[in-house]
C-alpha positions as a printed Julia matrix, in Angstrom:
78×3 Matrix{Float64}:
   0.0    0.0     0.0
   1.39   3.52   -0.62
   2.17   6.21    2.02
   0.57   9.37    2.01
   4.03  10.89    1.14
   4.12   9.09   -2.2
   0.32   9.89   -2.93
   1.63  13.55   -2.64
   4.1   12.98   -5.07
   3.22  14.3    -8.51
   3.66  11.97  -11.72
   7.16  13.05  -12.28
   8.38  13.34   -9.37
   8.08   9.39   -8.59
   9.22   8.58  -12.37
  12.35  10.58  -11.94
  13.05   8.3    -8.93
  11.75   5.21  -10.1
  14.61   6.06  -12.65
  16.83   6.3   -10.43
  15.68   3.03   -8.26
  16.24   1.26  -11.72
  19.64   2.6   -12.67
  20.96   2.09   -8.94
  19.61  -1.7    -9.52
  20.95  -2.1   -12.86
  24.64  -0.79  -11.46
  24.79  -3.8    -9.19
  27.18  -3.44   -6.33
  24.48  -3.09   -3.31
  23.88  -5.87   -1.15
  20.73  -8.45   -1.22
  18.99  -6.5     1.44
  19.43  -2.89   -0.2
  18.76  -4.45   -3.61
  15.15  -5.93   -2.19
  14.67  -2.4    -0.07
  14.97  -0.59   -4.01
  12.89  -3.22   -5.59
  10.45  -2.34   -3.19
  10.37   1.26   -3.25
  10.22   0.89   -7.35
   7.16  -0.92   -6.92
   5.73   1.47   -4.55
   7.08   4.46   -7.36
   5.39   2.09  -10.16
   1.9    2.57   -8.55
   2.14   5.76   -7.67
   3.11   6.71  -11.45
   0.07   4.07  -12.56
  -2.22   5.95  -10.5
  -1.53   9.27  -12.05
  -1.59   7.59  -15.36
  -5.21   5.98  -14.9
  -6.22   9.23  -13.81
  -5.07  11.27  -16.96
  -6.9    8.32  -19.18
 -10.1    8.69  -17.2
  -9.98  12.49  -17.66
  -8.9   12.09  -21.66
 -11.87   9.39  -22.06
 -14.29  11.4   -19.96
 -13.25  14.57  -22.32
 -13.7   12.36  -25.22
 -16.9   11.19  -24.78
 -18.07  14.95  -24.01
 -17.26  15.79  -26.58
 -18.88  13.07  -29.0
 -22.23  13.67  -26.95
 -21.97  17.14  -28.24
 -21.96  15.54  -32.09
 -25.23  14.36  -32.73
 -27.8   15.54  -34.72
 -29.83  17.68  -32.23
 -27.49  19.7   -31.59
 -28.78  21.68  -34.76
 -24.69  22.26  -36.6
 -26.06  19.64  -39.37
């Protein structure tokens, strides 16, 4: 479950350090119990950046579909 730090966190914010979670894996050198502590702060960073993602699709679709409600024939532009 995320904190309510990371829910504060804005979209970029948690993919700049989900970044850097990923690059500090990638780099090797840390030991098995730092490597599981970034793995699981990535996967905290993962939903928090899947959150704001669903969000901006819900808003885009929402937009969307206002604005093919506003296409039909009664609305008199035919």
């Amino acid at each position: 479950m995320t904190s309510k730090a990371d829910e504060a966190l804005g979209y970029e914010q948690a993919r700049d350090e989900l970044i850097d979670v990923v690059r500090r894996l990638e780099a090797g050198g840390t030991s098995l119990e730092e490597s599981l502590a970034l793995w699981e702060r990535g996967e905290e960073l993962a939903k928090v950046c899947r959150h704001w993602l669903e969000g901006a699709r819900a808003r885009l679709d929402a937009a969307l579909a206002e604005e093919t409600e506003g296409e039909g024939p009664e609305d008199g532009s035919a």
